[in-house]
Short mmCIF file of C-alpha atoms in Angstrom, two decimals:
data_model
loop_
_atom_site.label_atom_id
_atom_site.label_comp_id
_atom_site.label_asym_id
_atom_site.label_seq_id
_atom_site.Cartn_x
_atom_site.Cartn_y
_atom_site.Cartn_z
CA MET A 1 -0.51 25.94 -4.64
CA SER A 2 2.40 23.50 -5.21
CA ASP A 3 3.05 21.76 -8.53
CA SER A 4 4.26 18.72 -6.79
CA PRO A 5 2.00 15.66 -6.53
CA LEU A 6 -0.35 15.29 -3.44
CA LEU A 7 1.04 11.76 -3.06
CA VAL A 8 3.97 9.80 -4.50
CA ASN A 9 4.51 6.07 -4.70
CA PRO A 10 8.28 5.64 -5.32
CA LEU A 11 8.01 2.06 -6.44
CA ALA A 12 5.23 3.02 -9.05
CA GLU A 13 7.10 5.89 -10.35
CA ARG A 14 10.27 3.85 -10.96
CA MET A 15 8.29 1.13 -12.80
CA ARG A 16 6.48 3.86 -14.91
CA ARG A 17 9.95 4.92 -16.03
CA GLY A 18 10.76 1.36 -16.96
CA GLY A 19 13.03 0.81 -14.12
CA LEU A 20 13.38 -2.22 -11.87
CA GLY A 21 11.86 -1.92 -8.42
CA LEU A 22 13.51 -3.63 -5.48
CA ASN A 23 11.46 -4.79 -2.51
CA LEU A 24 12.43 -6.27 0.77
CA MET A 25 10.03 -9.01 1.97
CA ILE A 26 9.13 -8.70 5.58
CA ARG A 27 7.71 -11.70 7.43
CA HIS A 28 9.21 -11.33 11.05
CA ALA A 29 10.51 -7.70 11.56
CA ARG A 30 8.16 -5.76 13.88
CA THR A 31 9.70 -2.32 14.44
CA VAL A 32 9.47 0.79 12.28
CA ASP A 33 13.38 1.08 11.93
CA ILE A 34 13.05 -1.46 9.01
CA ALA A 35 11.84 1.39 6.93
CA LEU A 36 15.08 3.23 7.45
CA ALA A 37 17.10 0.12 6.96
CA ALA A 38 15.29 -0.45 3.60
CA LYS A 39 15.93 3.01 2.47
CA THR A 40 19.51 2.98 3.53
CA CYS A 41 20.02 -0.34 1.58
CA GLY A 42 18.39 1.13 -1.70
CA PHE A 43 15.09 -0.77 -1.57
CA ASP A 44 12.11 0.85 -3.28
CA GLY A 45 9.54 -1.03 -1.28
CA LEU A 46 8.71 -3.09 1.72
CA PHE A 47 6.64 -6.21 0.95
CA PHE A 48 4.58 -7.19 4.14
CA ASP A 49 3.38 -10.72 4.02
CA LEU A 50 0.06 -11.23 5.89
CA GLN A 51 -0.71 -14.35 4.05
CA HIS A 52 2.31 -16.46 5.21
CA GLY A 53 3.78 -14.15 7.81
CA VAL A 54 3.08 -13.77 11.58
CA ILE A 55 3.19 -9.94 11.92
CA PRO A 56 -0.15 -8.57 13.35
CA GLU A 57 -1.86 -5.95 11.21
CA HIS A 58 -1.51 -3.20 13.60
CA GLU A 59 2.31 -3.53 13.46
CA VAL A 60 2.23 -3.70 9.69
CA SER A 61 0.33 -0.41 9.49
CA GLN A 62 2.96 1.30 11.86
CA MET A 63 5.85 0.09 9.56
CA ALA A 64 3.85 1.00 6.43
CA VAL A 65 3.51 4.65 7.53
CA ALA A 66 7.08 4.76 8.57
CA ALA A 67 8.08 3.41 5.09
CA ALA A 68 6.00 5.79 3.24
CA ASN A 69 7.53 8.60 5.18
CA MET A 70 10.91 7.37 4.37
CA GLY A 71 10.12 7.25 0.60
CA VAL A 72 9.90 3.47 0.57
CA THR A 73 6.61 2.04 -0.88
CA PRO A 74 4.78 -0.23 1.53
CA LEU A 75 3.04 -3.29 -0.12
CA VAL A 76 1.00 -5.66 1.69
CA ARG A 77 0.10 -9.27 0.60
CA VAL A 78 -3.20 -10.09 2.19
CA PRO A 79 -4.57 -13.60 2.77
CA GLU A 80 -6.43 -15.03 -0.23
CA LYS A 81 -9.03 -12.65 -1.74
CA ASP A 82 -9.32 -10.95 1.72
CA TYR A 83 -10.62 -7.64 0.61
CA ALA A 84 -11.47 -6.56 4.17
CA ALA A 85 -7.79 -7.00 5.17
CA ALA A 86 -6.66 -5.12 1.97
CA LEU A 87 -8.93 -2.11 2.82
CA ARG A 88 -7.70 -1.96 6.42
CA MET A 89 -4.07 -2.07 5.05
CA LEU A 90 -4.88 0.59 2.45
CA ASP A 91 -6.51 2.77 4.86
CA LYS A 92 -3.65 2.55 7.24
CA GLY A 93 -0.97 3.66 4.75
CA ALA A 94 -0.14 0.77 2.39
CA LEU A 95 0.36 1.99 -1.27
CA GLY A 96 -0.22 -1.44 -2.87
CA ILE A 97 -1.98 -4.82 -2.32
CA ILE A 98 -0.77 -8.16 -3.40
CA MET A 99 -3.87 -10.25 -3.81
CA PRO A 100 -3.04 -13.97 -4.05
CA GLU A 101 -4.94 -16.68 -5.90
CA VAL A 102 -6.18 -14.22 -8.57
CA THR A 103 -6.61 -16.71 -11.34
CA THR A 104 -9.28 -15.06 -13.62
CA ALA A 105 -10.08 -11.85 -15.10
CA GLU A 106 -13.13 -11.53 -12.93
CA ASP A 107 -10.77 -12.18 -9.87
CA ALA A 108 -8.55 -9.24 -11.04
CA ARG A 109 -11.47 -6.97 -11.71
CA ASN A 110 -12.99 -7.74 -8.24
CA SER A 111 -9.59 -7.08 -6.57
CA VAL A 112 -8.99 -3.70 -8.31
CA ALA A 113 -12.53 -2.65 -7.60
CA ALA A 114 -12.10 -3.46 -3.93
CA CYS A 115 -8.94 -1.45 -3.60
CA LYS A 116 -9.75 1.69 -5.71
CA TYR A 117 -12.11 4.53 -5.08
CA PRO A 118 -14.93 5.38 -7.61
CA PRO A 119 -14.89 5.85 -10.48
CA VAL A 120 -12.38 3.16 -10.89
CA GLY A 121 -13.56 0.83 -8.15
CA ASN A 122 -16.10 0.69 -5.26
CA ARG A 123 -13.84 1.27 -2.18
CA GLY A 124 -15.61 3.09 0.52
CA ALA A 125 -14.13 6.46 1.60
CA PHE A 126 -12.63 6.35 5.15
CA GLY A 127 -10.98 9.82 5.64
CA GLY A 128 -8.23 10.75 7.96
CA TRP A 129 -5.62 9.26 5.59
CA ALA A 130 -2.01 8.40 6.89
CA HIS A 131 -0.88 9.02 3.27
CA PHE A 132 -1.16 12.80 3.96
CA ALA A 133 0.17 12.81 7.42
CA TYR A 134 -3.50 13.17 8.51
CA ARG A 135 -3.63 16.66 7.08
CA SER A 136 -7.07 17.84 5.83
CA VAL A 137 -7.24 17.14 2.15
CA PRO A 138 -10.56 17.55 0.20
CA ALA A 139 -11.84 14.07 -0.18
CA ALA A 140 -12.09 14.10 -4.06
CA GLU A 141 -8.48 15.13 -4.31
CA ALA A 142 -7.41 12.59 -1.80
CA ARG A 143 -9.31 9.71 -3.52
CA LYS A 144 -7.84 10.51 -6.87
CA ALA A 145 -4.31 10.80 -5.57
CA ILE A 146 -4.62 7.54 -3.74
CA ASN A 147 -6.11 5.77 -6.79
CA ASP A 148 -3.15 7.08 -8.91
CA ALA A 149 -0.66 6.00 -6.30
CA THR A 150 -2.05 2.61 -5.27
CA LEU A 151 -0.66 -0.59 -6.89
#
């Protein structure tokens, strides 16, 4: 058994160490090579904008998986309090959600609950996670690792 973490979020790790995380906002790119370009240019994350951008979700999910495999954290801003979109993006490889129009503590609690598995939240288990290259990982371990890595 390896001592290495099951899942790593490079942006979260940098911020936990007190560092500055650099993200490249993506609103028009549509190909997975943006992940390699971001890595080469020293970005820690890609920020996909579904609220104001025009990129379809299925293309964002492809770029998110490519980014995660390059060691670049995929973040997705979803439309205002669109928990269903957040879940789809998290299920397809995103390691963080930007939830716009969160203006109250209750909004923040609801957003976190929607994006985290129990016992932290109420996100439903989906299985077949891109985060683990679709390898078989025990569900309890996978949910904990994803909770720990998700921003």
